[in-house]
Coordinates of C-alpha atoms and ligand atoms in Angstrom, one line a residue:
Chain X
M1 CA -8.2 -25.7 -21.3
L2 CA -10.1 -26.5 -18.1
L3 CA -9.1 -24.9 -14.8
G4 CA -10.4 -25.5 -11.3
A5 CA -11.3 -22.7 -8.9
I6 CA -12.0 -22.7 -5.1
E7 CA -13.4 -19.7 -3.3
A8 CA -12.7 -20.9 0.3
G9 CA -14.9 -18.7 2.5
G10 CA -15.5 -18.9 6.3
T11 CA -19.2 -19.5 5.6
K12 CA -19.2 -21.4 2.4
F13 CA -16.8 -23.0 -0.1
V14 CA -17.5 -22.4 -3.8
C15 CA -15.9 -24.7 -6.3
G16 CA -15.9 -24.1 -10.1
I17 CA -14.6 -25.2 -13.4
G18 CA -13.7 -22.6 -15.9
D19 CA -11.3 -21.7 -18.7
E20 CA -8.4 -19.3 -19.2
N21 CA -10.8 -16.6 -20.4
G22 CA -12.6 -16.5 -17.1
N23 CA -15.7 -18.3 -18.3
I24 CA -17.2 -20.4 -15.6
I25 CA -18.7 -23.6 -16.9
E26 CA -19.8 -25.4 -13.8
R27 CA -20.0 -24.5 -10.1
T28 CA -21.2 -25.8 -6.8
S29 CA -21.1 -24.7 -3.2
F30 CA -21.4 -26.1 0.3
P31 CA -21.2 -24.8 3.8
T32 CA -17.8 -24.5 5.6
T33 CA -18.3 -27.3 8.1
T34 CA -15.2 -29.4 9.2
P35 CA -12.1 -29.6 7.1
D36 CA -12.6 -33.3 6.6
E37 CA -16.1 -33.0 5.3
V38 CA -15.3 -30.0 3.1
L39 CA -12.2 -31.5 1.6
E40 CA -14.0 -34.7 0.8
Q41 CA -16.6 -32.6 -1.2
V42 CA -13.9 -30.6 -2.9
V43 CA -12.1 -33.7 -4.1
K44 CA -15.4 -35.3 -5.2
F45 CA -16.2 -32.2 -7.3
F46 CA -12.9 -32.0 -9.1
R47 CA -12.3 -35.7 -9.6
D48 CA -12.2 -36.7 -13.3
K49 CA -12.7 -33.2 -14.4
D50 CA -9.4 -33.0 -16.3
I51 CA -8.4 -29.7 -14.9
K52 CA -4.9 -28.5 -15.8
A53 CA -4.4 -26.3 -12.8
L54 CA -6.3 -25.2 -9.7
G55 CA -6.6 -21.8 -8.0
I56 CA -7.6 -21.2 -4.4
G57 CA -8.7 -17.9 -2.9
S58 CA -9.0 -18.5 0.8
F59 CA -10.1 -16.9 4.0
G60 CA -7.3 -16.3 6.4
P61 CA -4.9 -15.7 7.8
I62 CA -3.0 -18.0 5.5
D63 CA 0.7 -18.7 4.9
L64 CA 1.8 -17.5 1.4
D65 CA 5.5 -17.7 2.0
R66 CA 6.8 -20.4 -0.3
T67 CA 9.9 -20.9 1.7
S68 CA 7.9 -21.5 4.9
E69 CA 7.2 -25.0 6.3
T70 CA 3.6 -24.1 6.6
F71 CA 3.2 -22.7 3.1
G72 CA -0.4 -23.3 2.0
Y73 CA -1.8 -23.5 5.5
I74 CA -4.7 -21.7 7.0
T75 CA -2.9 -20.5 10.1
S76 CA -4.3 -18.7 13.2
T77 CA -8.0 -18.3 12.2
P78 CA -10.6 -17.9 14.9
K79 CA -12.5 -20.7 13.2
L80 CA -10.6 -23.2 15.4
Q81 CA -11.3 -26.3 13.5
W82 CA -9.6 -24.7 10.5
A83 CA -6.5 -23.4 12.3
N84 CA -3.3 -24.9 11.1
I85 CA -4.9 -26.9 8.3
N86 CA -2.7 -27.6 5.3
L87 CA -5.3 -26.7 2.6
V88 CA -3.0 -26.6 -0.4
G89 CA -1.2 -29.8 0.7
A90 CA -4.4 -31.8 1.2
I91 CA -5.6 -30.8 -2.3
K92 CA -2.2 -31.3 -4.0
K93 CA -2.2 -34.8 -2.6
E94 CA -5.3 -35.7 -4.7
F95 CA -4.5 -33.4 -7.7
P96 CA -0.8 -33.2 -8.4
I97 CA -1.2 -30.2 -10.7
P98 CA 0.0 -26.6 -10.4
I99 CA -1.9 -24.9 -7.6
G100 CA -2.2 -21.1 -7.2
F101 CA -3.0 -19.9 -3.7
D102 CA -3.8 -16.5 -2.3
T103 CA -6.2 -14.6 -0.1
D104 CA -9.9 -14.5 -1.2
V105 CA -9.6 -10.7 -1.7
N106 CA -6.4 -10.9 -3.7
A107 CA -8.1 -13.5 -5.9
A108 CA -11.1 -11.1 -6.4
A109 CA -8.7 -8.3 -7.3
L110 CA -7.1 -10.5 -9.9
G111 CA -10.4 -11.5 -11.3
E112 CA -11.5 -7.9 -11.6
M113 CA -8.2 -6.9 -13.3
K114 CA -8.4 -9.8 -15.8
W115 CA -12.0 -9.7 -16.7
G116 CA -13.9 -7.1 -14.6
A117 CA -14.0 -3.5 -13.7
A118 CA -10.2 -3.0 -13.8
K119 CA -9.7 -4.8 -17.1
G120 CA -6.7 -3.4 -19.0
L121 CA -5.2 -1.7 -15.9
N122 CA -2.1 -2.8 -14.0
S123 CA -3.4 -1.9 -10.5
C124 CA -6.5 -2.0 -8.5
I125 CA -7.9 -2.7 -5.1
Y126 CA -10.8 -5.0 -4.2
M127 CA -12.5 -4.3 -0.9
T128 CA -15.2 -6.6 0.5
I129 CA -17.5 -5.4 3.2
G130 CA -19.2 -8.4 4.6
T131 CA -18.7 -10.4 7.8
G132 CA -15.3 -8.8 7.9
I133 CA -13.6 -6.1 5.8
G134 CA -10.8 -7.4 3.6
V135 CA -8.9 -5.8 0.8
G136 CA -6.9 -7.3 -2.0
A137 CA -4.5 -5.2 -4.1
I138 CA -2.5 -5.3 -7.3
S139 CA 0.3 -2.8 -7.7
E140 CA 2.5 -2.6 -10.8
G141 CA 0.8 -5.7 -12.1
H142 CA 1.6 -7.8 -9.0
L143 CA -0.6 -9.1 -6.2
V144 CA 0.6 -7.4 -3.1
H145 CA 2.2 -9.5 -0.3
G146 CA 5.2 -8.9 1.9
L147 CA 6.1 -10.0 5.4
I148 CA 2.7 -11.6 5.4
H149 CA -0.4 -10.8 3.4
P150 CA -1.8 -7.4 4.0
E151 CA -4.7 -7.0 6.4
M152 CA -6.0 -3.6 5.3
G153 CA -9.5 -4.1 6.8
H154 CA -7.9 -3.2 10.2
M155 CA -6.7 0.2 9.3
L156 CA -7.3 2.9 11.9
V157 CA -10.2 5.2 11.4
R158 CA -11.4 8.4 13.1
R159 CA -14.5 7.9 15.1
H160 CA -17.5 10.0 14.1
P161 CA -18.1 12.5 16.9
E162 CA -21.8 11.3 17.3
D163 CA -21.0 7.6 17.1
S164 CA -20.8 6.0 20.5
F165 CA -20.6 2.4 19.2
A166 CA -17.5 0.9 20.8
G167 CA -16.5 -1.2 17.8
N168 CA -16.4 -5.0 17.6
C169 CA -13.0 -5.9 16.4
P170 CA -11.6 -8.3 19.0
Y171 CA -8.1 -6.9 18.4
H172 CA -8.6 -3.2 17.9
K173 CA -12.2 -2.5 18.8
D174 CA -12.8 0.6 16.6
C175 CA -10.6 -0.1 13.5
L176 CA -12.3 0.0 10.1
E177 CA -13.6 -3.5 10.3
G178 CA -14.7 -3.0 13.9
M179 CA -16.8 0.0 12.9
A180 CA -18.1 -0.8 9.4
S181 CA -18.4 -4.6 8.8
G182 CA -21.8 -6.2 8.5
P183 CA -21.8 -7.4 12.1
A184 CA -20.7 -3.9 13.3
I185 CA -23.7 -2.4 11.6
E186 CA -26.0 -5.0 13.1
K187 CA -24.6 -4.5 16.6
R188 CA -24.8 -0.7 16.4
W189 CA -28.3 -0.5 15.0
G190 CA -29.8 -3.7 16.4
K191 CA -30.8 -4.9 12.9
K192 CA -29.0 -6.5 9.9
G193 CA -27.8 -4.2 7.1
Q194 CA -30.4 -5.7 4.7
E195 CA -33.2 -4.5 7.0
L196 CA -31.8 -1.0 7.3
E197 CA -31.9 0.1 3.7
K198 CA -34.3 3.0 4.3
N199 CA -32.3 4.4 7.3
E200 CA -30.2 7.2 5.8
K201 CA -28.1 7.7 9.0
V202 CA -26.8 4.1 8.7
W203 CA -25.4 4.7 5.3
D204 CA -24.0 8.2 6.0
L205 CA -22.1 6.7 8.9
E206 CA -21.0 3.6 6.9
A207 CA -19.7 5.8 4.1
Y208 CA -17.9 8.0 6.6
Y209 CA -15.8 5.1 7.7
I210 CA -15.4 3.3 4.4
A211 CA -14.3 6.5 2.8
Q212 CA -11.5 6.9 5.3
G213 CA -10.1 3.5 4.5
I214 CA -10.4 4.2 0.8
A215 CA -8.8 7.7 1.1
N216 CA -5.8 6.1 2.9
L217 CA -5.5 3.4 0.3
I218 CA -5.5 6.0 -2.5
L219 CA -2.7 7.8 -0.7
V220 CA -0.7 4.6 -0.1
L221 CA -1.2 2.6 -3.2
S222 CA -2.6 5.0 -5.8
P223 CA -4.7 2.3 -7.4
K224 CA -6.1 2.8 -10.9
K225 CA -9.5 1.4 -9.9
I226 CA -11.2 0.7 -6.6
I227 CA -13.8 -2.0 -6.5
I228 CA -16.1 -2.5 -3.5
G229 CA -18.0 -5.7 -3.1
G230 CA -19.4 -8.0 -0.4
G231 CA -22.9 -8.1 1.2
V232 CA -23.0 -4.6 2.7
A233 CA -21.9 -3.1 -0.7
K234 CA -25.2 -4.4 -2.2
Q235 CA -26.6 -1.1 -0.7
K236 CA -26.0 0.8 -3.9
Q237 CA -26.8 4.2 -2.3
L238 CA -23.5 3.8 -0.4
F239 CA -21.5 4.5 -3.5
P240 CA -22.3 8.2 -4.1
L241 CA -21.9 8.8 -0.3
I242 CA -18.5 7.1 -0.4
H243 CA -17.5 9.3 -3.5
Q244 CA -18.5 12.5 -1.7
N245 CA -16.6 11.5 1.5
V246 CA -13.5 10.5 -0.3
Q247 CA -13.4 13.8 -2.2
A248 CA -14.0 15.7 1.0
L249 CA -11.2 13.9 2.8
L250 CA -8.6 14.2 0.0
N251 CA -9.7 17.8 -0.5
G252 CA -8.1 18.2 -3.9
Y253 CA -4.7 16.9 -2.9
V254 CA -4.7 14.0 -5.3
R255 CA -4.7 15.9 -8.5
H256 CA -5.9 13.4 -11.0
E257 CA -9.1 13.8 -13.0
V258 CA -10.5 10.4 -12.0
V259 CA -10.5 11.5 -8.4
L260 CA -11.5 15.1 -9.0
E261 CA -14.0 14.7 -11.8
N262 CA -14.8 11.1 -12.5
I263 CA -14.9 9.5 -9.1
A264 CA -18.1 7.6 -9.9
D265 CA -16.1 5.6 -12.5
Y266 CA -13.2 5.2 -10.1
I267 CA -14.8 3.7 -7.1
V268 CA -17.2 1.1 -8.4
P269 CA -19.0 -2.2 -7.7
P270 CA -17.5 -5.4 -9.0
G271 CA -17.7 -5.8 -12.8
L272 CA -18.0 -9.5 -12.2
G273 CA -20.7 -9.2 -9.5
D274 CA -20.6 -12.1 -7.1
N275 CA -18.2 -14.0 -9.4
A276 CA -15.2 -11.9 -8.7
G277 CA -13.7 -14.3 -6.2
L278 CA -14.4 -17.5 -8.2
C279 CA -13.1 -15.9 -11.5
G280 CA -10.1 -14.7 -9.6
A281 CA -9.4 -18.2 -8.4
I282 CA -9.5 -19.2 -12.1
G283 CA -7.0 -16.5 -12.7
L284 CA -4.7 -17.9 -9.9
A285 CA -5.0 -21.3 -11.5
Y286 CA -4.0 -19.9 -14.9
E287 CA -1.0 -18.0 -13.5
A288 CA 0.1 -21.2 -11.7
F289 CA -0.2 -23.1 -15.0
L290 CA 1.9 -20.5 -16.9
E291 CA 4.5 -20.4 -14.2
N292 CA 4.8 -24.1 -14.1
N293 CA 5.2 -24.2 -17.9
Q294 CA 8.0 -21.7 -17.8
K295 CA 10.1 -23.9 -15.5
Chain G
M1 CA 31.0 2.1 -14.8
L2 CA 30.2 5.6 -13.7
L3 CA 26.6 6.6 -13.0
G4 CA 25.2 10.0 -12.2
A5 CA 22.7 10.8 -9.4
I6 CA 20.6 13.8 -8.5
E7 CA 18.7 14.1 -5.3
A8 CA 16.4 17.0 -6.2
G9 CA 15.1 18.5 -2.9
G10 CA 12.9 21.5 -2.3
T11 CA 15.7 23.0 -0.2
K12 CA 18.9 21.7 -1.9
F13 CA 20.0 19.7 -4.9
V14 CA 22.7 17.1 -4.3
C15 CA 24.5 15.7 -7.3
G16 CA 26.8 12.8 -7.2
I17 CA 28.9 10.3 -9.3
G18 CA 28.9 6.7 -8.2
D19 CA 29.2 3.2 -9.5
E20 CA 26.8 0.2 -9.9
N21 CA 27.7 -1.0 -6.4
G22 CA 26.4 2.1 -4.7
N23 CA 29.7 3.7 -4.0
I24 CA 29.7 7.4 -4.2
I25 CA 32.9 8.8 -5.7
E26 CA 32.2 12.5 -5.9
R27 CA 29.4 14.8 -4.7
T28 CA 28.3 18.4 -4.6
S29 CA 25.3 20.3 -3.5
F30 CA 23.7 23.7 -4.0
P31 CA 20.5 25.5 -2.9
T32 CA 17.3 25.0 -4.8
T33 CA 17.0 28.5 -6.2
T34 CA 15.5 29.1 -9.7
P35 CA 15.3 26.2 -12.2
D36 CA 17.6 28.0 -14.6
E37 CA 20.3 28.5 -12.1
V38 CA 20.0 25.0 -10.7
L39 CA 20.0 23.3 -14.1
E40 CA 23.1 25.2 -15.1
Q41 CA 24.9 23.9 -12.1
V42 CA 23.7 20.4 -12.7
V43 CA 24.9 20.4 -16.2
K44 CA 28.2 21.9 -15.2
F45 CA 28.8 19.2 -12.6
F46 CA 28.0 16.2 -14.9
R47 CA 29.7 17.6 -18.0
D48 CA 32.6 15.4 -19.2
K49 CA 32.1 13.0 -16.4
D50 CA 31.5 10.0 -18.8
I51 CA 28.5 8.8 -16.9
K52 CA 26.6 6.0 -18.6
A53 CA 23.2 6.7 -17.1
L54 CA 21.6 9.2 -14.6
G55 CA 19.1 8.8 -11.8
I56 CA 16.9 11.5 -10.4
G57 CA 15.0 11.3 -7.1
S58 CA 12.9 14.4 -7.0
F59 CA 10.6 16.4 -4.8
G60 CA 7.1 16.5 -6.1
P61 CA 4.5 16.1 -7.2
I62 CA 6.1 14.8 -10.4
D63 CA 4.7 13.1 -13.5
L64 CA 5.9 9.5 -13.7
D65 CA 3.5 8.3 -16.3
R66 CA 5.6 7.4 -19.4
T67 CA 2.7 7.7 -21.7
S68 CA 1.9 11.3 -20.5
E69 CA 2.9 14.4 -22.3
T70 CA 4.3 15.8 -19.1
F71 CA 6.3 12.8 -18.2
G72 CA 9.4 13.9 -16.3
Y73 CA 7.9 17.2 -15.1
I74 CA 7.6 18.6 -11.7
T75 CA 3.9 19.4 -11.7
S76 CA 1.8 21.3 -9.2
T77 CA 4.3 22.0 -6.5
P78 CA 3.7 24.9 -4.1
K79 CA 7.3 26.1 -5.0
L80 CA 5.8 28.1 -7.8
Q81 CA 9.0 28.7 -9.8
W82 CA 9.3 25.0 -10.1
A83 CA 5.8 24.2 -11.1
N84 CA 5.4 22.6 -14.6
I85 CA 9.2 22.3 -15.1
N86 CA 10.4 19.6 -17.5
L87 CA 13.2 18.4 -15.3
V88 CA 14.0 15.1 -17.1
G89 CA 13.7 16.8 -20.5
A90 CA 16.1 19.6 -19.6
I91 CA 18.7 17.2 -18.5
K92 CA 18.1 14.7 -21.3
K93 CA 18.8 17.5 -23.8
E94 CA 22.3 17.9 -22.4
F95 CA 22.9 14.2 -21.6
P96 CA 21.3 11.9 -24.1
I97 CA 21.8 8.8 -21.8
P98 CA 19.2 6.6 -20.0
I99 CA 17.6 8.6 -17.2
G100 CA 15.8 7.0 -14.3
F101 CA 13.2 9.2 -12.6
D102 CA 11.2 8.7 -9.4
T103 CA 10.2 10.4 -6.2
D104 CA 12.9 11.3 -3.7
V105 CA 11.5 8.8 -1.2
N106 CA 11.1 6.0 -3.7
A107 CA 14.7 6.5 -4.6
A108 CA 15.7 6.3 -1.0
A109 CA 13.7 3.1 -0.6
L110 CA 15.6 1.7 -3.6
G111 CA 18.9 2.7 -2.1
E112 CA 18.1 1.1 1.2
M113 CA 17.0 -2.1 -0.5
K114 CA 20.1 -2.4 -2.7
W115 CA 22.7 -1.4 -0.2
G116 CA 21.2 -0.4 3.1
A117 CA 18.9 -1.6 5.9
A118 CA 16.7 -3.6 3.6
K119 CA 19.5 -5.4 1.7
G120 CA 18.4 -8.8 0.4
L121 CA 14.7 -8.2 0.8
N122 CA 12.1 -7.6 -1.9
S123 CA 10.0 -5.1 0.0
C124 CA 10.5 -2.1 2.3
I125 CA 9.2 1.4 3.0
Y126 CA 11.3 4.5 3.5
M127 CA 9.6 7.3 5.5
T128 CA 11.2 10.7 5.8
I129 CA 10.1 13.1 8.5
G130 CA 11.5 16.5 7.7
T131 CA 9.9 19.6 6.2
G132 CA 7.2 17.2 5.0
I133 CA 6.5 13.6 5.5
G134 CA 7.0 11.4 2.5
V135 CA 7.1 7.6 2.1
G136 CA 8.6 5.5 -0.7
A137 CA 7.7 1.9 -1.1
I138 CA 8.9 -1.3 -2.8
S139 CA 6.5 -4.2 -3.0
E140 CA 7.2 -7.5 -4.6
G141 CA 10.5 -6.0 -5.8
H142 CA 8.9 -3.1 -7.6
L143 CA 8.7 0.6 -6.7
V144 CA 5.1 1.4 -6.0
H145 CA 3.3 3.8 -8.4
G146 CA -0.2 3.7 -9.7
L147 CA -2.6 6.4 -10.9
I148 CA 0.1 8.8 -9.7
H149 CA 2.8 8.3 -7.2
P150 CA 1.6 7.6 -3.6
E151 CA 1.4 10.4 -1.1
M152 CA 1.4 8.4 2.0
G153 CA 2.5 11.3 4.2
H154 CA -1.1 12.6 4.1
M155 CA -2.8 9.6 5.7
L156 CA -5.5 10.3 8.2
V157 CA -4.5 10.0 11.8
R158 CA -6.4 10.1 15.1
R159 CA -5.8 13.2 17.1
H160 CA -4.3 12.7 20.6
P161 CA -7.1 13.7 23.1
E162 CA -4.7 16.3 24.8
D163 CA -3.3 17.8 21.6
S164 CA -5.1 21.0 20.6
F165 CA -2.7 21.9 17.7
A166 CA -4.9 22.4 14.6
G167 CA -2.4 20.9 12.2
N168 CA -0.6 22.7 9.4
C169 CA -1.3 20.8 6.2
P170 CA -2.8 23.3 3.8
Y171 CA -5.0 20.5 2.4
H172 CA -6.0 18.4 5.3
K173 CA -4.9 20.3 8.4
D174 CA -4.5 17.4 10.8
C175 CA -3.3 14.6 8.5
L176 CA 0.0 12.8 9.5
E177 CA 2.2 15.5 7.8
G178 CA 0.0 18.2 9.3
M179 CA 0.6 16.9 12.8
A180 CA 4.1 15.4 12.8
S181 CA 6.4 17.1 10.2
G182 CA 9.3 19.2 11.4
P183 CA 7.3 22.5 10.9
A184 CA 4.3 21.0 12.7
I185 CA 6.5 20.3 15.7
E186 CA 7.9 23.8 15.5
K187 CA 4.5 25.4 15.3
R188 CA 3.0 23.4 18.1
W189 CA 5.8 23.8 20.6
G190 CA 7.2 27.2 19.5
K191 CA 10.7 25.8 18.9
K192 CA 12.4 23.7 16.3
G193 CA 12.7 19.9 16.9
Q194 CA 16.5 20.1 17.3
E195 CA 16.0 22.4 20.3
L196 CA 13.4 20.1 21.9
E197 CA 15.5 17.0 22.4
K198 CA 15.0 17.0 26.2
N199 CA 11.2 17.5 26.2
E200 CA 9.8 14.0 26.5
K201 CA 6.2 15.1 25.8
V202 CA 7.3 16.2 22.3
W203 CA 8.6 12.8 21.4
D204 CA 5.8 10.9 23.0
L205 CA 3.3 12.8 20.9
E206 CA 5.5 12.6 17.8
A207 CA 5.7 8.8 18.2
Y208 CA 1.9 8.6 18.8
Y209 CA 1.3 10.0 15.3
I210 CA 4.2 8.4 13.4
A211 CA 3.2 5.0 14.8
Q212 CA -0.3 5.4 13.4
G213 CA 1.1 6.0 9.9
I214 CA 3.5 3.0 10.3
A215 CA 0.8 0.7 11.6
N216 CA -1.5 1.5 8.6
L217 CA 1.4 0.9 6.3
I218 CA 2.1 -2.5 7.8
L219 CA -1.6 -3.4 7.4
V220 CA -1.6 -2.2 3.8
L221 CA 1.8 -3.1 2.4
S222 CA 3.2 -5.6 4.9
P223 CA 6.7 -4.4 4.1
K224 CA 9.7 -6.6 5.2
K225 CA 11.6 -3.6 6.6
I226 CA 10.6 -0.1 7.7
I227 CA 13.2 2.7 7.5
I228 CA 12.6 6.1 9.0
G229 CA 14.9 9.0 8.0
G230 CA 14.8 12.8 7.7
G231 CA 15.8 15.5 10.1
V232 CA 13.2 14.7 12.8
A233 CA 14.3 11.1 12.9
K234 CA 17.7 12.2 14.1
Q235 CA 16.1 12.1 17.5
K236 CA 17.0 8.5 18.1
Q237 CA 14.8 8.3 21.3
L238 CA 11.9 8.3 18.9
F239 CA 12.5 4.8 17.7
P240 CA 11.7 2.8 20.9
L241 CA 8.6 5.0 21.4
I242 CA 7.5 4.3 17.8
H243 CA 8.1 0.5 18.4
Q244 CA 5.9 0.5 21.5
N245 CA 3.2 2.5 19.9
V246 CA 3.1 0.3 16.8
Q247 CA 2.9 -2.8 18.9
A248 CA 0.1 -1.3 21.0
L249 CA -1.9 -0.3 17.9
L250 CA -1.6 -3.6 16.1
N251 CA -2.2 -5.4 19.4
G252 CA -1.0 -8.8 18.3
Y253 CA -3.0 -8.9 15.1
V254 CA -0.1 -9.1 12.7
R255 CA 1.4 -12.4 13.8
H256 CA 4.9 -12.3 12.7
E257 CA 7.9 -12.5 14.9
V258 CA 9.5 -9.3 13.5
V259 CA 6.5 -7.4 14.7
L260 CA 5.8 -9.3 17.9
E261 CA 9.4 -9.9 19.1
N262 CA 12.0 -8.1 17.0
I263 CA 10.4 -4.8 16.2
A264 CA 13.6 -2.9 17.0
D265 CA 15.2 -4.7 14.0
Y266 CA 12.1 -4.1 11.9
I267 CA 11.6 -0.3 12.2
V268 CA 15.0 1.2 11.9
P269 CA 17.0 4.3 10.8
P270 CA 18.5 4.3 7.3
G271 CA 21.4 1.9 6.8
L272 CA 22.9 4.5 4.4
G273 CA 22.4 7.4 6.8
D274 CA 22.0 10.7 4.9
N275 CA 23.1 9.0 1.6
A276 CA 20.0 6.9 1.1
G277 CA 18.5 9.4 -1.4
L278 CA 21.7 9.8 -3.4
C279 CA 22.5 6.1 -3.4
G280 CA 18.9 5.5 -4.5
A281 CA 19.4 7.8 -7.4
I282 CA 22.4 5.8 -8.4
G283 CA 20.2 2.7 -8.2
L284 CA 17.6 4.5 -10.5
A285 CA 20.4 5.3 -12.9
Y286 CA 21.6 1.6 -12.9
E287 CA 18.0 0.3 -13.5
A288 CA 17.6 2.8 -16.4
F289 CA 20.9 1.6 -17.8
L290 CA 19.9 -2.1 -17.6
E291 CA 16.5 -1.4 -19.0
N292 CA 18.0 0.4 -22.0
N293 CA 20.4 -2.4 -22.7
Q294 CA 17.5 -4.9 -22.8
K295 CA 15.9 -3.1 -25.6
Ligands
LIG1 N1 -28.1 -6.6 1.0 C1 -27.4 -6.3 2.1 N2 -27.4 -5.1 2.6 C2 -26.7 -4.8 3.7 N3 -26.0 -5.7 4.4 C3 -25.9 -7.0 3.9 C4 -26.6 -7.3 2.7 N4 -26.4 -8.6 2.4 C5 -25.5 -9.1 3.4 N5 -25.3 -8.1 4.3 C6 -24.5 -8.1 5.5 O1 -23.2 -8.6 5.1 C7 -22.6 -9.6 6.0 C8 -22.4 -10.9 5.3 O2 -21.4 -10.6 4.3 P1 -21.3 -11.4 2.9 O3 -20.4 -10.6 2.0 O4 -22.7 -11.7 2.4 O5 -20.6 -12.8 3.4 P2 -19.2 -13.1 3.9 O6 -18.4 -11.9 4.3 O7 -19.4 -14.0 5.1 O8 -18.5 -13.8 2.7 C9 -23.7 -9.7 7.1 O9 -23.4 -9.0 8.2 C10 -25.0 -9.2 6.4 O10 -25.8 -8.6 7.4
LIG2 N1 18.2 16.9 14.8 C1 16.9 17.3 14.6 N2 16.0 17.0 15.5 C2 14.7 17.3 15.3 N3 14.3 17.9 14.2 C3 15.1 18.2 13.3 C4 16.5 17.9 13.4 N4 17.1 18.3 12.2 C5 16.2 18.8 11.5 N5 15.0 18.8 12.1 C6 13.7 19.3 11.5 O1 13.5 18.7 10.3 C7 13.0 19.7 9.3 C8 13.9 19.7 8.1 O2 13.9 18.4 7.6 P1 15.2 17.8 6.8 O3 14.9 16.3 6.6 O4 16.4 18.2 7.5 O5 15.1 18.5 5.4 P2 14.1 18.4 4.2 O6 12.8 17.7 4.6 O7 13.8 19.9 3.8 O8 14.8 17.7 3.1 C9 12.9 21.0 10.1 O9 11.6 21.2 10.5 C10 13.8 20.8 11.3 O10 13.4 21.6 12.4
LIG3 ZN1 -9.2 -4.7 13.8
LIG4 ZN1 -2.2 16.6 4.3

């Protein structure tokens, strides 16, 4: 069975065709220009592809409340051209098939649980550290939503005593995203993360903040696997530093051997590499297909 | 149908008989002395009561992993007489009926969702501020567990710049519980919370810490209702202070009217008052009963 997948990012859209086993057969991507231009390309890509369902993992904020009049919309995004755009509606008009819709990071968490680093488990979190910090979560087998979708990248962190960077979150200044996203690194150090690989101080500080977010997430959700992806997490030296900091912060309180002894297997890079989001959108498509067939 | 309920606390055990509508018909309580003494009283209370199932909300840490050899045990508690005690097993031996088992705070969250302040919703959190700080959570209709049960009371908080109290958590010193539990208040101010009602500084500082925990929980779980109980939360002047601090911390980022405009209806005292835990244990009993009947 063929399934369609869209990873709708603030920088680029990735579209793919795959199957219910998470195999991706074909893919394409294009920059996130105007909604009209992008939607035209999306429709062109999926036309005549005989997909049975479609999954969309989207940048946000988005409205996931099925009882809401603006379900399926991108809502109050700072990318103004995209604010209040009926993404699901526009696609459904062209393709009247079951459509799964969730945040980009929830999709990635789903992909990693179905086919990646969290395979066989019923909970995980997926954190991306890139232009922003986003986290998707699965708890007790279910993608986590509530009042709205979670916004875990904006958790409070404690400032490092030697860090004088003000933080660049427009809402909170020095929340996790404000202190540790790619642009925060660039603003603090005057260079992009990819050019700072050799500067140990950068990664010590980065791990100091990321570990606080992760420690809180362990205390709140108790996930069975923690996956960290996104551009900044390409710096693989970050992982052991995050492991050490998380253990130091929890200080033996969470008495489980994966935290105490096997943390290198607990907090890991994506099993699906850069495909987590797209595979996850395939997973959303498949879930929408199954749900539709149950009706 | 009669259901049994046990609220197993570190200070006292409360036992009750109720029905599937959350009505409590009979109750008793006794101090948490030795496991032998307590279990004898528990058994005596429920004997010949014709209960169809039993629910236990327990202090912890406890083992909730049904595949584990120590499922149903109280595990590494600092109350040493109670460490590694097979609570569920001991009760099951006397009463071979379905037994529901969860943390005291998850039970309270369930009680509040079924019959209290979160009635009709599919998510909520229940925070107790007492001898410790514990939080139970329901997300997407399910009680939240994972690797182990969450320990949200130990989240990291930012120290108030004028607060020199070191914090009294034996693991983390100045985590949320270390800064804001009943004993932390007593240690910082030299008096118990109940004697400090008129001291505004006490409650400003308390709200400063509690609001950080709540703001993080909103960002992570996006619960549809937040309920705060426990001894310290009897200080009702705390609620408006928590509301103000949560709004200030989130700073408009979580765009939902219950946060922006109706926060006094969003963060509330228990609808069931001091019965949240016991009613929740009734709820656990009923779920165990239903689950058993499905088999
Ligand atoms: N190899 C790298 N090492 C460190 N930082 C990187 C690397 N690659 C990308 N980044 C940083 O990550 C951010 C982009 O994040 P990315 O995950 O690639 O895209 P997006 O979040 O927009 O989807 C930029 O701030 C960039 O500097
Ligand atoms: N009315 C009150 N105002 C402020 N603090 C209180 C009040 N009642 C109890 N406390 C504090 O709460 C703690 C006990 O918590 P409680 O919820 O009553 O029991 P437990 O957590 O042991 O189940 C003590 O530190 C006590 O000082
Ligand atoms: Zn922020
Ligand atoms: Zn602690």
